[in-house]
């Protein structure tokens, strides 16, 4: 089937990078592309995971690095919707760097999805059907990717976008070998993509919208994929005062 296999995803998650490795107990970080829907997305993540995500603006690299370096760590990243174009650094901030690093599972929404597309060779231009702001339309998917597990064909999704993954003439692009098309609307506009071997996924529609069906399922699937792809980082036990740390498998001496 046309979807990323577990071995490839694990390899993508475990590659050596400059950033801190993901941790099973780590937080979900939402990079805010200055959108009014970001905190709706944060509320959905909280309702699904039971933990409040950390929301960081897309220019606050110091806060993002502090989250990576914290004892809790970062499990995965969501790139929020936002105004502007994915080709502009001023509009996407550090999203481009996070996607290039690819050491953490990433889920892009709307502008975040478009940034993922551009980062991996797909064109983003004006949708051939013009702006679709607040339109609720059915979405179909391949049925073969874990992102859409438990999501029926033709589920209703809310669209807020004027750009799309397409050429300047509105034609759908040929996909590079590294990328997968996962979902689309009846008019043929692509609505979800994934990288074949890295833990990078994205949707054009808004899962956090009250009119989108199964939005919580999509976020839950992403969170579960992040948990399954990234093994726990266990802290190294501190040695007892005045002695050496116990050998692996050896119980510490009683006081």
Tab-separated table of C-alpha atoms in Angstrom:
chain	number	residue	atom	x	y	z
A	1	UNK	CA	0.000	0.000	0.000
A	2	UNK	CA	1.079	3.589	-0.641
A	3	UNK	CA	2.028	4.687	2.829
A	4	UNK	CA	5.128	4.985	4.953
A	5	UNK	CA	6.140	1.725	6.584
A	6	UNK	CA	7.088	1.546	10.236
A	7	UNK	CA	10.745	0.746	9.597
A	8	UNK	CA	11.194	3.842	7.424
A	9	UNK	CA	9.361	6.078	9.896
A	10	UNK	CA	11.429	4.824	12.812
A	11	UNK	CA	14.604	5.450	10.844
A	12	UNK	CA	13.465	8.977	10.083
A	13	UNK	CA	12.686	9.597	13.745
A	14	UNK	CA	16.007	8.248	15.002
A	15	UNK	CA	18.353	9.994	12.607
A	16	UNK	CA	21.218	11.932	14.154
A	17	UNK	CA	20.391	15.641	14.326
A	18	UNK	CA	21.514	18.672	16.231
A	19	UNK	CA	18.233	18.954	18.109
A	20	UNK	CA	17.247	17.022	21.215
A	21	UNK	CA	15.758	13.569	20.572
A	22	UNK	CA	11.994	13.213	21.090
A	23	UNK	CA	10.756	11.654	24.318
A	24	UNK	CA	7.694	9.560	25.031
A	25	UNK	CA	6.800	11.702	28.033
A	26	UNK	CA	7.560	14.947	26.198
A	27	UNK	CA	5.144	17.736	25.463
A	28	UNK	CA	3.336	18.570	22.282
A	29	UNK	CA	4.605	21.913	20.985
A	30	UNK	CA	2.430	24.061	18.722
A	31	UNK	CA	4.319	26.596	16.644
A	32	UNK	CA	1.948	29.526	16.263
A	33	UNK	CA	1.994	31.142	12.833
A	34	UNK	CA	0.035	34.063	14.294
A	35	UNK	CA	-3.383	32.646	13.513
A	36	UNK	CA	-6.656	33.176	15.349
A	37	UNK	CA	-7.326	29.419	15.258
A	38	UNK	CA	-4.100	28.386	16.993
A	39	UNK	CA	-5.621	28.206	20.451
A	40	UNK	CA	-8.636	26.289	19.134
A	41	UNK	CA	-6.081	23.773	17.896
A	42	UNK	CA	-4.383	23.812	21.292
A	43	UNK	CA	-7.734	23.113	22.986
A	44	UNK	CA	-8.308	20.142	20.680
A	45	UNK	CA	-4.858	18.749	21.469
A	46	UNK	CA	-5.543	19.113	25.187
A	47	UNK	CA	-8.887	17.336	24.885
A	48	UNK	CA	-7.248	14.453	23.005
A	49	UNK	CA	-4.011	14.009	24.962
A	50	UNK	CA	-5.004	15.227	28.427
A	51	UNK	CA	-1.948	17.510	28.517
A	52	UNK	CA	-1.761	21.171	27.626
A	53	UNK	CA	0.456	21.775	24.608
A	54	UNK	CA	3.127	24.450	24.721
A	55	UNK	CA	2.298	27.237	22.250
A	56	UNK	CA	5.312	29.143	20.896
A	57	UNK	CA	5.262	31.896	18.269
A	58	UNK	CA	7.100	31.043	15.076
A	59	UNK	CA	9.903	33.533	15.729
A	60	UNK	CA	10.651	32.504	19.334
A	61	UNK	CA	13.556	30.163	18.672
A	62	UNK	CA	14.859	30.588	22.229
A	63	UNK	CA	11.595	29.272	23.714
A	64	UNK	CA	11.597	26.344	21.301
A	65	UNK	CA	15.172	25.410	22.161
A	66	UNK	CA	14.365	25.735	25.869
A	67	UNK	CA	11.493	23.270	25.394
A	68	UNK	CA	13.840	20.834	23.646
A	69	UNK	CA	16.402	21.162	26.429
A	70	UNK	CA	13.896	20.881	29.288
A	71	UNK	CA	13.720	17.709	31.412
A	72	UNK	CA	10.283	16.960	29.984
A	73	UNK	CA	11.448	17.345	26.404
A	74	UNK	CA	9.341	17.514	23.254
A	75	UNK	CA	7.447	14.578	21.770
A	76	UNK	CA	6.141	16.181	18.582
A	77	UNK	CA	5.387	19.489	16.905
A	78	UNK	CA	2.266	20.920	15.273
A	79	UNK	CA	2.702	23.778	12.808
A	80	UNK	CA	-0.395	25.962	13.030
A	81	UNK	CA	-2.460	27.692	10.375
A	82	UNK	CA	-1.597	31.291	9.618
A	83	UNK	CA	-1.747	34.143	7.129
A	84	UNK	CA	0.754	34.612	4.340
A	85	UNK	CA	2.637	32.273	2.047
A	86	UNK	CA	4.790	29.241	2.880
A	87	UNK	CA	7.592	30.515	0.643
A	88	UNK	CA	8.129	33.590	2.832
A	89	UNK	CA	10.450	33.261	5.817
A	90	UNK	CA	8.659	36.121	7.578
A	91	UNK	CA	5.383	34.192	7.407
A	92	UNK	CA	6.547	30.728	8.500
A	93	UNK	CA	9.440	31.651	10.802
A	94	UNK	CA	11.190	28.609	12.223
A	95	UNK	CA	8.712	26.154	10.679
A	96	UNK	CA	11.082	25.712	7.767
A	97	UNK	CA	13.966	24.846	10.117
A	98	UNK	CA	11.861	22.344	12.065
A	99	UNK	CA	10.801	20.615	8.850
A	100	UNK	CA	14.388	20.513	7.573
A	101	UNK	CA	15.595	19.013	10.841
A	102	UNK	CA	12.909	16.297	10.834
A	103	UNK	CA	14.108	14.768	14.110
A	104	UNK	CA	10.632	15.171	15.638
A	105	UNK	CA	7.240	14.072	14.306
A	106	UNK	CA	5.550	17.094	12.732
A	107	UNK	CA	1.906	17.719	11.822
A	108	UNK	CA	1.241	20.780	9.658
A	109	UNK	CA	-2.194	22.414	9.471
A	110	UNK	CA	-3.121	24.782	6.615
A	111	UNK	CA	-0.053	27.087	6.369
A	112	UNK	CA	1.956	24.459	8.253
A	113	UNK	CA	0.838	21.884	5.682
A	114	UNK	CA	1.800	24.209	2.849
A	115	UNK	CA	5.215	24.765	4.430
A	116	UNK	CA	5.711	20.983	4.473
A	117	UNK	CA	4.774	20.813	0.792
A	118	UNK	CA	7.209	23.552	-0.218
A	119	UNK	CA	9.992	22.070	1.925
A	120	UNK	CA	9.782	18.820	-0.026
A	121	UNK	CA	9.451	20.001	-3.570
A	122	UNK	CA	5.727	20.526	-4.071
A	123	UNK	CA	4.397	23.778	-5.541
A	124	UNK	CA	1.964	25.971	-3.621
A	125	UNK	CA	0.016	28.609	-5.509
A	126	UNK	CA	-3.452	30.171	-5.664
A	127	UNK	CA	-6.200	27.571	-5.656
A	128	UNK	CA	-7.858	27.245	-9.077
A	129	UNK	CA	-11.246	27.614	-7.356
A	130	UNK	CA	-10.411	30.797	-5.473
A	131	UNK	CA	-10.643	31.321	-1.708
A	132	UNK	CA	-12.603	28.692	0.203
A	133	UNK	CA	-13.156	30.360	3.548
A	134	UNK	CA	-15.442	28.561	5.963
A	135	UNK	CA	-16.645	26.043	3.406
A	136	UNK	CA	-17.515	22.583	4.723
A	137	UNK	CA	-16.926	19.911	2.097
A	138	UNK	CA	-16.435	16.130	1.947
A	139	UNK	CA	-12.887	14.789	1.907
A	140	UNK	CA	-11.773	11.393	0.661
A	141	UNK	CA	-8.502	9.670	1.464
A	142	UNK	CA	-6.432	6.693	0.326
A	143	UNK	CA	-7.637	4.498	3.184
A	144	UNK	CA	-4.111	3.166	3.541
A	145	UNK	CA	-2.412	5.588	5.911
A	146	UNK	CA	-2.544	5.490	9.738
A	147	UNK	CA	-3.228	9.236	9.841
A	148	UNK	CA	-6.769	8.494	8.648
A	149	UNK	CA	-7.364	5.314	10.625
A	150	UNK	CA	-10.956	5.321	11.860
A	151	UNK	CA	-11.910	8.235	9.587
A	152	UNK	CA	-14.605	7.366	7.004
A	153	UNK	CA	-14.485	8.322	3.357
A	154	UNK	CA	-16.335	11.524	2.567
A	155	UNK	CA	-16.009	12.992	6.061
A	156	UNK	CA	-16.835	16.689	6.257
A	157	UNK	CA	-13.959	19.107	6.733
A	158	UNK	CA	-13.816	22.877	7.061
A	159	UNK	CA	-11.615	24.706	4.574
A	160	UNK	CA	-10.098	28.158	5.122
A	161	UNK	CA	-7.547	28.716	2.376
A	162	UNK	CA	-6.821	30.586	-0.837
A	163	UNK	CA	-3.572	28.729	-1.597
A	164	UNK	CA	-3.290	25.058	-2.439
A	165	UNK	CA	-0.741	22.434	-3.468
A	166	UNK	CA	-0.894	23.138	-7.199
A	167	UNK	CA	0.948	24.836	-10.038
A	168	UNK	CA	0.363	28.484	-10.920
A	169	UNK	CA	-2.128	27.371	-13.580
A	170	UNK	CA	-4.075	25.406	-10.957
A	171	UNK	CA	-2.989	21.984	-12.194
A	172	UNK	CA	-2.239	19.283	-9.644
A	173	UNK	CA	1.481	18.496	-9.481
A	174	UNK	CA	3.301	15.242	-9.978
A	175	UNK	CA	4.543	14.080	-6.592
A	176	UNK	CA	8.234	13.479	-5.934
A	177	UNK	CA	9.133	9.953	-4.849
A	178	UNK	CA	9.554	11.128	-1.256
A	179	UNK	CA	6.002	12.463	-0.871
A	180	UNK	CA	2.532	10.903	-0.722
A	181	UNK	CA	-0.889	12.337	-1.507
A	182	UNK	CA	-3.272	11.188	1.218
A	183	UNK	CA	-6.553	13.085	0.772
A	184	UNK	CA	-8.484	15.376	-1.565
A	185	UNK	CA	-11.848	17.099	-2.029
A	186	UNK	CA	-14.324	16.393	-4.819
A	187	UNK	CA	-12.927	19.329	-6.808
A	188	UNK	CA	-9.521	17.631	-6.815
A	189	UNK	CA	-7.762	20.014	-4.412
A	190	UNK	CA	-5.218	18.081	-2.346
A	191	UNK	CA	-6.096	18.054	1.367
A	192	UNK	CA	-3.414	15.910	3.025
A	193	UNK	CA	0.155	14.829	2.340
A	194	UNK	CA	2.896	12.842	4.060
A	195	UNK	CA	6.585	12.215	3.670
A	196	UNK	CA	7.320	8.643	2.721
A	197	UNK	CA	10.231	8.057	5.108
A	198	UNK	CA	10.280	10.953	7.593
A	199	UNK	CA	7.709	11.582	10.368
A	200	UNK	CA	6.105	14.537	8.581
A	201	UNK	CA	2.387	14.843	7.851
A	202	UNK	CA	-0.012	17.651	7.072
A	203	UNK	CA	-3.606	18.597	6.256
A	204	UNK	CA	-4.930	21.605	4.337
A	205	UNK	CA	-8.292	21.692	6.138
A	206	UNK	CA	-8.828	22.631	9.773
A	207	UNK	CA	-9.265	19.642	12.125
A	208	UNK	CA	-9.925	22.010	15.032
A	209	UNK	CA	-13.012	23.528	13.399
A	210	UNK	CA	-16.308	22.666	15.104
A	211	UNK	CA	-17.720	21.730	11.691
A	212	UNK	CA	-14.923	19.287	10.826
A	213	UNK	CA	-15.879	15.692	11.486
A	214	UNK	CA	-13.335	13.367	13.144
A	215	UNK	CA	-10.864	16.176	13.853
A	216	UNK	CA	-10.103	14.671	17.244
A	217	UNK	CA	-9.442	11.301	15.614
A	218	UNK	CA	-6.890	12.854	13.261
A	219	UNK	CA	-5.055	14.565	16.116
A	220	UNK	CA	-5.203	11.376	18.176
A	221	UNK	CA	-3.766	9.375	15.280
A	222	UNK	CA	-0.897	11.840	14.935
A	223	UNK	CA	-0.195	11.707	18.655
A	224	UNK	CA	-0.258	7.913	18.651
A	225	UNK	CA	2.093	7.774	15.669
A	226	UNK	CA	4.472	10.098	17.486
A	227	UNK	CA	4.374	7.880	20.573
A	228	UNK	CA	4.946	4.696	18.556
A	229	UNK	CA	7.738	6.118	16.403
A	230	UNK	CA	9.815	7.719	19.111
A	231	UNK	CA	11.040	5.447	21.900
A	232	UNK	CA	11.190	6.758	25.455
A	233	UNK	CA	14.280	8.621	26.583
A	234	UNK	CA	15.007	7.353	30.067
A	235	UNK	CA	17.139	9.492	32.364
A	236	UNK	CA	20.457	8.054	33.494
A	237	UNK	CA	20.205	7.293	37.220
A	238	UNK	CA	22.373	9.422	39.442
A	239	UNK	CA	25.046	7.524	41.413
A	240	UNK	CA	24.464	7.279	45.164
A	241	UNK	CA	26.431	9.682	47.303
A	242	UNK	CA	29.966	8.435	47.789
A	243	UNK	CA	29.641	5.520	45.394
A	244	UNK	CA	29.224	4.444	41.819
A	245	UNK	CA	25.978	3.958	39.994
A	246	UNK	CA	24.670	0.361	40.103
A	247	UNK	CA	25.429	-1.743	37.051
A	248	UNK	CA	22.651	-2.281	34.531
A	249	UNK	CA	20.161	-4.783	35.904
A	250	UNK	CA	21.599	-4.540	39.424
A	251	UNK	CA	19.361	-3.255	42.228
A	252	UNK	CA	20.740	-0.337	44.224
A	253	UNK	CA	22.004	-1.155	47.725
A	254	UNK	CA	19.579	-0.507	50.560
A	255	UNK	CA	20.319	2.213	53.074
